[in-house]
PDB file of C-alpha atoms in Angstrom:
ATOM      1  CA  UNK D1406      16.746  64.867   1.694  1.00 91.00           C
ATOM      2  CA  UNK D1407      18.477  61.776   0.361  1.00 93.00           C
ATOM      3  CA  UNK D1408      21.977  60.334   0.774  1.00 94.00           C
ATOM      4  CA  UNK D1409      23.806  60.140  -2.571  1.00 93.00           C
ATOM      5  CA  UNK D1410      27.390  59.872  -3.806  1.00 92.00           C
ATOM      6  CA  UNK D1411      28.933  63.291  -4.446  1.00 91.00           C
ATOM      7  CA  UNK D1412      31.571  63.372  -7.169  1.00 88.00           C
ATOM      8  CA  UNK D1413      33.251  66.476  -5.802  1.00 89.00           C
ATOM      9  CA  UNK D1414      33.392  65.326  -2.174  1.00 90.00           C
ATOM     10  CA  UNK D1415      34.205  61.699  -3.116  1.00 90.00           C
ATOM     11  CA  UNK D1416      31.783  60.325  -0.534  1.00 92.00           C
ATOM     12  CA  UNK D1417      28.113  59.792   0.186  1.00 93.00           C
ATOM     13  CA  UNK D1418      26.499  62.951   1.570  1.00 94.00           C
ATOM     14  CA  UNK D1419      22.984  64.241   2.304  1.00 95.00           C
ATOM     15  CA  UNK D1420      21.556  65.849  -0.836  1.00 96.00           C
ATOM     16  CA  UNK D1421      18.781  68.434  -0.726  1.00 96.00           C
ATOM     17  CA  UNK D1422      15.499  68.165  -2.614  1.00 96.00           C
ATOM     18  CA  UNK D1423      14.152  71.231  -4.435  1.00 96.00           C
ATOM     19  CA  UNK D1424      12.217  72.716  -1.501  1.00 96.00           C
ATOM     20  CA  UNK D1425      15.149  72.301   0.862  1.00 96.00           C
ATOM     21  CA  UNK D1426      17.533  73.705  -1.734  1.00 97.00           C
ATOM     22  CA  UNK D1427      15.309  76.740  -2.276  1.00 97.00           C
ATOM     23  CA  UNK D1428      15.593  77.619   1.421  1.00 97.00           C
ATOM     24  CA  UNK D1429      19.352  76.951   1.380  1.00 96.00           C
ATOM     25  CA  UNK D1430      19.706  79.290  -1.618  1.00 96.00           C
ATOM     26  CA  UNK D1431      17.930  82.069   0.259  1.00 97.00           C
ATOM     27  CA  UNK D1432      20.242  81.619   3.245  1.00 96.00           C
ATOM     28  CA  UNK D1433      23.288  81.524   0.945  1.00 96.00           C
ATOM     29  CA  UNK D1434      22.195  84.757  -0.746  1.00 96.00           C
ATOM     30  CA  UNK D1435      21.507  86.290   2.672  1.00 95.00           C
ATOM     31  CA  UNK D1436      25.110  85.523   3.682  1.00 94.00           C
ATOM     32  CA  UNK D1437      26.400  87.493   0.698  1.00 92.00           C
ATOM     33  CA  UNK D1438      24.014  90.390   1.240  1.00 92.00           C
ATOM     34  CA  UNK D1439      24.616  90.863   4.967  1.00 91.00           C
ATOM     35  CA  UNK D1440      28.165  89.576   5.405  1.00 85.00           C
ATOM     36  CA  UNK D1441      31.128  91.836   5.983  1.00 86.00           C
ATOM     37  CA  UNK D1442      34.528  91.533   4.315  1.00 85.00           C
ATOM     38  CA  UNK D1443      36.304  90.801   7.584  1.00 89.00           C
ATOM     39  CA  UNK D1444      34.040  87.831   8.414  1.00 90.00           C
ATOM     40  CA  UNK D1445      35.130  84.214   7.972  1.00 90.00           C
ATOM     41  CA  UNK D1446      33.086  81.999   5.671  1.00 90.00           C
ATOM     42  CA  UNK D1447      31.686  80.162   8.694  1.00 92.00           C
ATOM     43  CA  UNK D1448      30.557  83.461  10.257  1.00 93.00           C
ATOM     44  CA  UNK D1449      29.109  84.841   7.027  1.00 94.00           C
ATOM     45  CA  UNK D1450      27.144  81.687   6.197  1.00 96.00           C
ATOM     46  CA  UNK D1451      26.338  80.650   9.781  1.00 96.00           C
ATOM     47  CA  UNK D1452      22.575  80.475   9.101  1.00 96.00           C
ATOM     48  CA  UNK D1453      23.073  78.235   6.056  1.00 97.00           C
ATOM     49  CA  UNK D1454      25.475  75.911   7.881  1.00 97.00           C
ATOM     50  CA  UNK D1455      23.084  75.648  10.834  1.00 97.00           C
ATOM     51  CA  UNK D1456      20.116  74.971   8.537  1.00 97.00           C
ATOM     52  CA  UNK D1457      21.994  72.153   6.778  1.00 97.00           C
ATOM     53  CA  UNK D1458      23.141  70.665  10.114  1.00 96.00           C
ATOM     54  CA  UNK D1459      19.611  70.788  11.531  1.00 97.00           C
ATOM     55  CA  UNK D1460      18.115  69.273   8.387  1.00 96.00           C
ATOM     56  CA  UNK D1461      20.675  66.537   7.718  1.00 95.00           C
ATOM     57  CA  UNK D1462      22.485  66.035  11.047  1.00 95.00           C
ATOM     58  CA  UNK D1463      25.717  66.418   9.014  1.00 93.00           C
ATOM     59  CA  UNK D1464      28.167  69.152   9.987  1.00 93.00           C
ATOM     60  CA  UNK D1465      29.294  70.766   6.736  1.00 93.00           C
ATOM     61  CA  UNK D1466      31.961  73.468   6.973  1.00 93.00           C
ATOM     62  CA  UNK D1467      31.960  74.624   3.344  1.00 94.00           C
ATOM     63  CA  UNK D1468      28.898  76.649   2.235  1.00 95.00           C
ATOM     64  CA  UNK D1469      29.660  76.098  -1.471  1.00 94.00           C
ATOM     65  CA  UNK D1470      29.492  72.337  -0.956  1.00 94.00           C
ATOM     66  CA  UNK D1471      25.946  72.662   0.356  1.00 96.00           C
ATOM     67  CA  UNK D1472      24.939  74.440  -2.825  1.00 95.00           C
ATOM     68  CA  UNK D1473      26.071  71.562  -5.029  1.00 94.00           C
ATOM     69  CA  UNK D1474      24.478  68.955  -2.757  1.00 95.00           C
ATOM     70  CA  UNK D1475      21.244  69.157  -4.731  1.00 95.00           C
ATOM     71  CA  UNK D1476      19.500  66.018  -5.988  1.00 95.00           C
ATOM     72  CA  UNK D1477      18.386  67.659  -9.248  1.00 94.00           C
ATOM     73  CA  UNK D1478      21.990  68.229 -10.368  1.00 94.00           C
ATOM     74  CA  UNK D1479      22.672  64.484 -10.543  1.00 93.00           C
ATOM     75  CA  UNK D1480      21.301  61.802 -12.835  1.00 92.00           C
ATOM     76  CA  UNK D1481      19.623  58.527 -11.954  1.00 92.00           C
ATOM     77  CA  UNK D1482      21.607  55.681 -10.371  1.00 92.00           C
ATOM     78  CA  UNK D1483      23.886  53.711 -12.687  1.00 91.00           C
ATOM     79  CA  UNK D1484      22.486  50.292 -13.613  1.00 90.00           C
ATOM     80  CA  UNK D1485      25.899  48.747 -12.961  1.00 90.00           C
ATOM     81  CA  UNK D1486      27.433  50.384  -9.851  1.00 91.00           C
ATOM     82  CA  UNK D1487      24.425  52.296  -8.386  1.00 91.00           C
ATOM     83  CA  UNK D1488      26.308  55.609  -8.082  1.00 93.00           C
ATOM     84  CA  UNK D1489      24.373  58.467  -9.631  1.00 93.00           C
ATOM     85  CA  UNK D1490      25.325  59.694 -13.081  1.00 92.00           C
ATOM     86  CA  UNK D1491      27.135  63.025 -12.792  1.00 92.00           C
ATOM     87  CA  UNK D1492      24.349  64.855 -14.625  1.00 91.00           C
ATOM     88  CA  UNK D1493      20.817  63.997 -15.740  1.00 90.00           C
ATOM     89  CA  UNK D1494      22.072  63.980 -19.368  1.00 89.00           C
ATOM     90  CA  UNK D1495      25.212  61.877 -18.794  1.00 90.00           C
ATOM     91  CA  UNK D1496      25.621  59.139 -21.400  1.00 89.00           C
ATOM     92  CA  UNK D1497      27.980  56.981 -19.320  1.00 90.00           C
ATOM     93  CA  UNK D1498      28.891  56.427 -15.681  1.00 90.00           C
ATOM     94  CA  UNK D1499      32.128  58.167 -14.680  1.00 89.00           C
ATOM     95  CA  UNK D1500      32.674  55.663 -11.850  1.00 88.00           C
ATOM     96  CA  UNK D1501      32.499  52.381 -13.772  1.00 91.00           C
ATOM     97  CA  UNK D1502      32.261  53.386 -17.457  1.00 91.00           C
ATOM     98  CA  UNK D1503      28.848  51.762 -17.980  1.00 92.00           C
ATOM     99  CA  UNK D1504      27.079  53.192 -21.034  1.00 92.00           C
ATOM    100  CA  UNK D1505      23.573  54.372 -20.240  1.00 84.00           C
ATOM    101  CA  UNK D1506      21.243  52.282 -22.411  1.00 75.00           C
ATOM    102  CA  UNK D1507      18.035  54.301 -22.004  1.00 66.00           C
ATOM    103  CA  UNK D1508      19.930  57.481 -22.795  1.00 59.00           C
ATOM    104  CA  UNK D1509      21.422  55.973 -25.977  1.00 51.00           C
ATOM    105  CA  UNK D1510      18.056  54.654 -27.172  1.00 52.00           C
ATOM    106  CA  UNK D1511      16.328  58.002 -26.575  1.00 54.00           C
ATOM    107  CA  UNK D1512      19.158  59.887 -28.303  1.00 50.00           C
ATOM    108  CA  UNK D1513      18.972  57.629 -31.370  1.00 45.00           C
ATOM    109  CA  UNK D1514      15.178  58.028 -31.558  1.00 46.00           C
ATOM    110  CA  UNK D1515      15.425  61.795 -31.233  1.00 51.00           C
ATOM    111  CA  UNK D1516      18.131  61.994 -33.898  1.00 50.00           C
ATOM    112  CA  UNK D1517      16.130  59.909 -36.402  1.00 55.00           C
ATOM    113  CA  UNK D1518      13.079  62.184 -36.274  1.00 61.00           C
ATOM    114  CA  UNK D1519      12.905  64.481 -39.252  1.00 62.00           C
ATOM    115  CA  UNK D1520      13.562  68.136 -38.524  1.00 63.00           C
ATOM    116  CA  UNK D1521      11.017  70.761 -39.609  1.00 66.00           C
ATOM    117  CA  UNK D1522      13.417  72.241 -42.137  1.00 63.00           C
ATOM    118  CA  UNK D1523      14.014  68.801 -43.711  1.00 62.00           C
ATOM    119  CA  UNK D1524      10.311  68.681 -44.577  1.00 65.00           C
ATOM    120  CA  UNK D1525      10.565  72.017 -46.377  1.00 66.00           C
ATOM    121  CA  UNK D1526      13.657  70.975 -48.335  1.00 63.00           C
ATOM    122  CA  UNK D1527      12.204  67.596 -49.402  1.00 64.00           C
ATOM    123  CA  UNK D1528       8.839  69.163 -50.375  1.00 60.00           C
ATOM    124  CA  UNK D1529      10.552  71.335 -52.987  1.00 53.00           C
TER     125      UNK D1529
END
């Protein structure tokens, strides 16, 4: 578990690592499989909400929010403002507009490599 900025919630929240998220996913699925139509979301996903509260000491009321509080969904911290990029492949920071230098350099290098079909065309 790690505290990171969440773009949807507009605040810093506890984010789950992969092992924690795997357990949360099972509890989320369990809520769908065993829940009844007349149940509230808090009743249906009670086990998930309790798991998240026990793990993070943060009382979340929205089960869907827990599912997007996953570290792997976000990119590394911005070099300028330290908020995480919205995705691992983001080319700029949505918070401050900083262009991601490592991403640009890697993209340029990948684009300059010759494709396999270029080799066939130039050989003929």
